[in-house]
mmCIF file of C-alpha atoms in Angstrom:
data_model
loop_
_atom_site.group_PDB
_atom_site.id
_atom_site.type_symbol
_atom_site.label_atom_id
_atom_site.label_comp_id
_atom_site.label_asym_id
_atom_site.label_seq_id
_atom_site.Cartn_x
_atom_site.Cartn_y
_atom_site.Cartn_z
ATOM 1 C CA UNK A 1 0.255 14.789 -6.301
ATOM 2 C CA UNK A 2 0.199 11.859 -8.398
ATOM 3 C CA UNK A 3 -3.906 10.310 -8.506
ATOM 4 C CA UNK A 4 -4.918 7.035 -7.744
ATOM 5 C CA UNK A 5 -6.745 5.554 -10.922
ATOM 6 C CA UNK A 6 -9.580 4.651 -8.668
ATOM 7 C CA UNK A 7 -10.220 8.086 -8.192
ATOM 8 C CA UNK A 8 -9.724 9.186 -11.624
ATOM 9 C CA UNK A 9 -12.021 6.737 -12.592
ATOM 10 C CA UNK A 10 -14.789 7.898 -9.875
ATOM 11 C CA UNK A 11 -14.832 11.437 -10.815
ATOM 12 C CA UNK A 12 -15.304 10.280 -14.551
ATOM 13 C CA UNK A 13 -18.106 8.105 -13.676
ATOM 14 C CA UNK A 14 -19.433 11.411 -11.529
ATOM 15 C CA UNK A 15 -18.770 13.791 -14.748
ATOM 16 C CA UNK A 16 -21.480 11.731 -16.230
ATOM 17 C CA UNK A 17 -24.214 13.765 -13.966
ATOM 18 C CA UNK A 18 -25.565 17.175 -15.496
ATOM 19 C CA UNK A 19 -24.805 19.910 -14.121
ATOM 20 C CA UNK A 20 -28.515 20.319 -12.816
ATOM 21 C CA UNK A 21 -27.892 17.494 -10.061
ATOM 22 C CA UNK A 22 -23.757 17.482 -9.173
ATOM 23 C CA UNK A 23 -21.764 20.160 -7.728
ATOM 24 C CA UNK A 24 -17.971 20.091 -7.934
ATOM 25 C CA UNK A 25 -15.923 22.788 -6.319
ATOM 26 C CA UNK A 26 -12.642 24.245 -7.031
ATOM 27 C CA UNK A 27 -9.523 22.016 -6.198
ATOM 28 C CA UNK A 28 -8.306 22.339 -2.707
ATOM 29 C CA UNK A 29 -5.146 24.597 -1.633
ATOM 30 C CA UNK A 30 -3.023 21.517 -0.150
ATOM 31 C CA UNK A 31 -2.150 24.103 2.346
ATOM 32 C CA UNK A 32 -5.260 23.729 3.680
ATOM 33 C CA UNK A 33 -5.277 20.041 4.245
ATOM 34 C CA UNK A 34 -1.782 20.640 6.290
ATOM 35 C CA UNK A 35 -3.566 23.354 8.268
ATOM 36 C CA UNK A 36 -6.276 20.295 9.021
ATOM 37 C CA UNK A 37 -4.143 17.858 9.619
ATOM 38 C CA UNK A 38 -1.769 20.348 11.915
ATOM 39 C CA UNK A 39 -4.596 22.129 13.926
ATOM 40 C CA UNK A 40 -6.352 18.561 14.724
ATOM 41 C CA UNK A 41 -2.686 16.502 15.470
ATOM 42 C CA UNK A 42 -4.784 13.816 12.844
ATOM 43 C CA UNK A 43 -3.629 12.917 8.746
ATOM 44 C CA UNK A 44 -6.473 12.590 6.129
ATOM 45 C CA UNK A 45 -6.341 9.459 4.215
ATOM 46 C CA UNK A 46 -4.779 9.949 0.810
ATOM 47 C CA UNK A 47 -7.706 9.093 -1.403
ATOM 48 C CA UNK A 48 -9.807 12.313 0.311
ATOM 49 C CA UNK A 49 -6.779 14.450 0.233
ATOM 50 C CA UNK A 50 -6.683 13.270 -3.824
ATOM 51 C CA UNK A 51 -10.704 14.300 -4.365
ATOM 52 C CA UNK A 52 -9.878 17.361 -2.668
ATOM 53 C CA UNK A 53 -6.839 18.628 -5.714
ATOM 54 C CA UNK A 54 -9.638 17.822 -8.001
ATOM 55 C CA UNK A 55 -12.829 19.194 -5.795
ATOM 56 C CA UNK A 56 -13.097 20.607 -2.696
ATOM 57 C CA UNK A 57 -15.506 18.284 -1.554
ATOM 58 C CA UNK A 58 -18.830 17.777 -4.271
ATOM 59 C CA UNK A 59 -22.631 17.512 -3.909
ATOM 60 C CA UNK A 60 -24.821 15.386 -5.859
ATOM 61 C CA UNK A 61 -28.477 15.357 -5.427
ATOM 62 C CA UNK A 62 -28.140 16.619 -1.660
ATOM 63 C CA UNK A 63 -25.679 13.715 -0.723
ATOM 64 C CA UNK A 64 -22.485 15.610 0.278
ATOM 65 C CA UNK A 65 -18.881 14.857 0.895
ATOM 66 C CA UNK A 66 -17.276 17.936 2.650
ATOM 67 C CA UNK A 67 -14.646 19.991 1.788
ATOM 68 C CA UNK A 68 -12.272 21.848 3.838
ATOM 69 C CA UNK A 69 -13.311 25.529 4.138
ATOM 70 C CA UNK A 70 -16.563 25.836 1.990
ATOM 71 C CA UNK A 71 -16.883 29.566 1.561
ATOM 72 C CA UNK A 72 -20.391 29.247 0.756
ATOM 73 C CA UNK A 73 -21.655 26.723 3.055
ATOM 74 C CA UNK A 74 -19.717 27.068 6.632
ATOM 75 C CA UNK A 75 -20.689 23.429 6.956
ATOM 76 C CA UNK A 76 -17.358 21.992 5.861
ATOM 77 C CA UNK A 77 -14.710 19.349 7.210
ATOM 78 C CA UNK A 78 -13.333 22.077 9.828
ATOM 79 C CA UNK A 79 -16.592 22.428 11.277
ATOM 80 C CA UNK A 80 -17.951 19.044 11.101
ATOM 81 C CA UNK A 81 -14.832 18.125 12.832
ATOM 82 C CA UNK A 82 -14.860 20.743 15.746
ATOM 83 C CA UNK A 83 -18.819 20.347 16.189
ATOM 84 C CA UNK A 84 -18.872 16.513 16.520
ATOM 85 C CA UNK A 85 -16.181 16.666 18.827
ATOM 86 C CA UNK A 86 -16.600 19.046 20.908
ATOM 87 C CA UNK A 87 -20.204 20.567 20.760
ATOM 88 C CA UNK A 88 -22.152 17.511 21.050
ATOM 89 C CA UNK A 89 -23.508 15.796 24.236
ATOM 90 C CA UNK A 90 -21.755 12.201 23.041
ATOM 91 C CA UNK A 91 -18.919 13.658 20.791
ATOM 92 C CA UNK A 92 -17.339 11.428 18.719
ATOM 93 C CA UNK A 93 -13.678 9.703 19.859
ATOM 94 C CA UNK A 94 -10.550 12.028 18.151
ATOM 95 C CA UNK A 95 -9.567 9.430 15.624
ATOM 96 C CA UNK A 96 -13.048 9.304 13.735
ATOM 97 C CA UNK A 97 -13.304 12.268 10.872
ATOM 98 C CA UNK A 98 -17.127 12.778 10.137
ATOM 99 C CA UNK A 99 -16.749 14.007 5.804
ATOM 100 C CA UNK A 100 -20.445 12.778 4.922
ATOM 101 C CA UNK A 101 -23.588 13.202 6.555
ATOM 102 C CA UNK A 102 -26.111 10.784 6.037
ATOM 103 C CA UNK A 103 -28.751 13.276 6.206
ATOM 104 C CA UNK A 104 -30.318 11.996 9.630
ATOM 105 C CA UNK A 105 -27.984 13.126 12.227
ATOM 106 C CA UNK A 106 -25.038 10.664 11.249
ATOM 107 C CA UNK A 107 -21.800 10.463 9.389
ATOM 108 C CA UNK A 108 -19.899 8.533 7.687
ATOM 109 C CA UNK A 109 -16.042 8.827 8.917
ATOM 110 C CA UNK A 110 -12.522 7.746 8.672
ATOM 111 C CA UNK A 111 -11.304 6.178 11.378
ATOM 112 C CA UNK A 112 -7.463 7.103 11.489
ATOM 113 C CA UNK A 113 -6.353 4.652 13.939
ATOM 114 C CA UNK A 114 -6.932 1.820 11.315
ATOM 115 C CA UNK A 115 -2.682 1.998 9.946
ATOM 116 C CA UNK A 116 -1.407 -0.729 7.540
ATOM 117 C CA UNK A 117 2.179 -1.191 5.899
ATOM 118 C CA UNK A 118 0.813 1.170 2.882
ATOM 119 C CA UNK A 119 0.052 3.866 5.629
ATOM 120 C CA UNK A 120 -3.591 4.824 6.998
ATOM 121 C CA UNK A 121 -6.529 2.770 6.007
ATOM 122 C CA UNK A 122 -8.811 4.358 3.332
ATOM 123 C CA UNK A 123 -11.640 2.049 5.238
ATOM 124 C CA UNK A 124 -15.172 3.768 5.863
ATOM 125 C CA UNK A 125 -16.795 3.872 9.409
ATOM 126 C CA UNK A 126 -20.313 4.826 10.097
ATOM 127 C CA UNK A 127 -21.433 6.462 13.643
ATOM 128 C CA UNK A 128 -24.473 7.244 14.575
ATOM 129 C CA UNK A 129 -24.824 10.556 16.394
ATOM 130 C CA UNK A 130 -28.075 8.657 18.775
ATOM 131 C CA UNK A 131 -26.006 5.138 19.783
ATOM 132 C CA UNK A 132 -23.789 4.928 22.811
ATOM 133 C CA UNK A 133 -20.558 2.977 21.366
ATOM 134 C CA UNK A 134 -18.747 0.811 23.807
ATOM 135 C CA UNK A 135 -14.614 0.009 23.487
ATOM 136 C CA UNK A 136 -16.398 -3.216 22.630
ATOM 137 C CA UNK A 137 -19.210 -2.320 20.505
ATOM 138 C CA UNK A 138 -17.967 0.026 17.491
ATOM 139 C CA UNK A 139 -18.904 1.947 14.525
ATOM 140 C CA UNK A 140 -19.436 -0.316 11.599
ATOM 141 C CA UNK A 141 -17.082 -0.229 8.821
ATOM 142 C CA UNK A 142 -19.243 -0.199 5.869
ATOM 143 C CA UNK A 143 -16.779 0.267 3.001
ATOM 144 C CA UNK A 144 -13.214 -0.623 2.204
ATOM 145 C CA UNK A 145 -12.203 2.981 0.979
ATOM 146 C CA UNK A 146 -13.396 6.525 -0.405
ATOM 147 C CA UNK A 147 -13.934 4.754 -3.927
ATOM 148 C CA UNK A 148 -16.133 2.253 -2.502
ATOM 149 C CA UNK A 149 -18.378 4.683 -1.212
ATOM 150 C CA UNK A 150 -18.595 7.209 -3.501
ATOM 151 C CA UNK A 151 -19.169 4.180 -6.034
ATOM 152 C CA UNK A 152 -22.138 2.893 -4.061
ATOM 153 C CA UNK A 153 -23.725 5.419 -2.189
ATOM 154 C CA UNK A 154 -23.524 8.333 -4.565
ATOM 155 C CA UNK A 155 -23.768 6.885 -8.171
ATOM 156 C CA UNK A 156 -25.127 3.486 -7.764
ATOM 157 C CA UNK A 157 -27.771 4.745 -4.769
ATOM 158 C CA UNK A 158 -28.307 7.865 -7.260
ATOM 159 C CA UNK A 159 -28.587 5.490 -10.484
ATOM 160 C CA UNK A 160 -31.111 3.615 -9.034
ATOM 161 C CA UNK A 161 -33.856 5.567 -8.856
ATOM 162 C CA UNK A 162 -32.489 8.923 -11.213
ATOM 163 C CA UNK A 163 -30.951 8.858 -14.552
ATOM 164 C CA UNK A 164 -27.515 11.120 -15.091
ATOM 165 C CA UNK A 165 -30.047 14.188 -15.991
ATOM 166 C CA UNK A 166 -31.746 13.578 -12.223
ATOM 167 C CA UNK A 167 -34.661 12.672 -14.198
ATOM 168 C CA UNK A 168 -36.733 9.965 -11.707
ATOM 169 C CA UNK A 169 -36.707 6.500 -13.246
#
């Protein structure tokens, strides 16, 4: 699989954290992603499936972007997935995939219906497990793609009030 440089470039930026306050995991079997995308009838976008062949999802300071079958933590993509959709009281529509948790109850998610000429949208959605969404009255897209978020809410959120060490500023 041939990387995007965004996401080259992001995981560089994120090798700049000690080991103290970032976890990466192992690269991703790709057979797993096809078991995902097979067993929920729903494709990944391509810049997650590209952060998984270089970590299976990563942890820095507590903020957390899943993986697909975290043998240490059975909180991963598979489980998010099943649990929003189908063990909640206001489960989330199909099309959304929940891969970070903000921590309070909410996620932030692909939506997979958004298609362009290029193929799915890498665009960022963010439901909130305690709103009642309308056809009307939808999750807010808060970033353009994976990049964008990872760039913001992990490093720059992170940068502002740690240094790379997790040292507090």
């Amino acid at each position: 699989m041939v990387k995007n440089k965004h996401i080259v470039q992001i995981f560089k930026e994120l090798s700049k954290f000690s080991e103290r306050v970032i976890t990466f995991n192992s690269p991703v079997n790709e057979s797993l992603i096809f078991k995902f995308e097979k067993e929920n009838d729903i494709l990944l976008p391509e810049e997650y499936k590209q952060l998984l062949s270089i970590s299976n999802g990563l942890n820095l300071m507590g903020d957390e972007i899943f993986g697909l079958y975290d043998i240490e933590n059975t909180y991963d993509l598979f489980e998010a997935y099943r649990f929003e959709h189908f063990d909640v009281i206001r489960p989330m529509p199909k099309y959304l995939i929940p891969f970070s948790p903000d921590g309070g109850g909410g996620f932030y998610c692909f939506d997979t219906r958004i298609y362009t000429n290029k193929g799915f949208s890498n665009q960022i959605v963010f439901w909130s497990t305690g709103y009642i969404y309308t056809d009307v009255d939808l999750p807010e897209i808060t970033h353009n793609s994976m990049c964008d978020f990872i760039q913001e809410c992990f490093i720059e959120w992170t940068l502002e009030d740690y240094d790379y060490n997790g040292n507090e500023r």
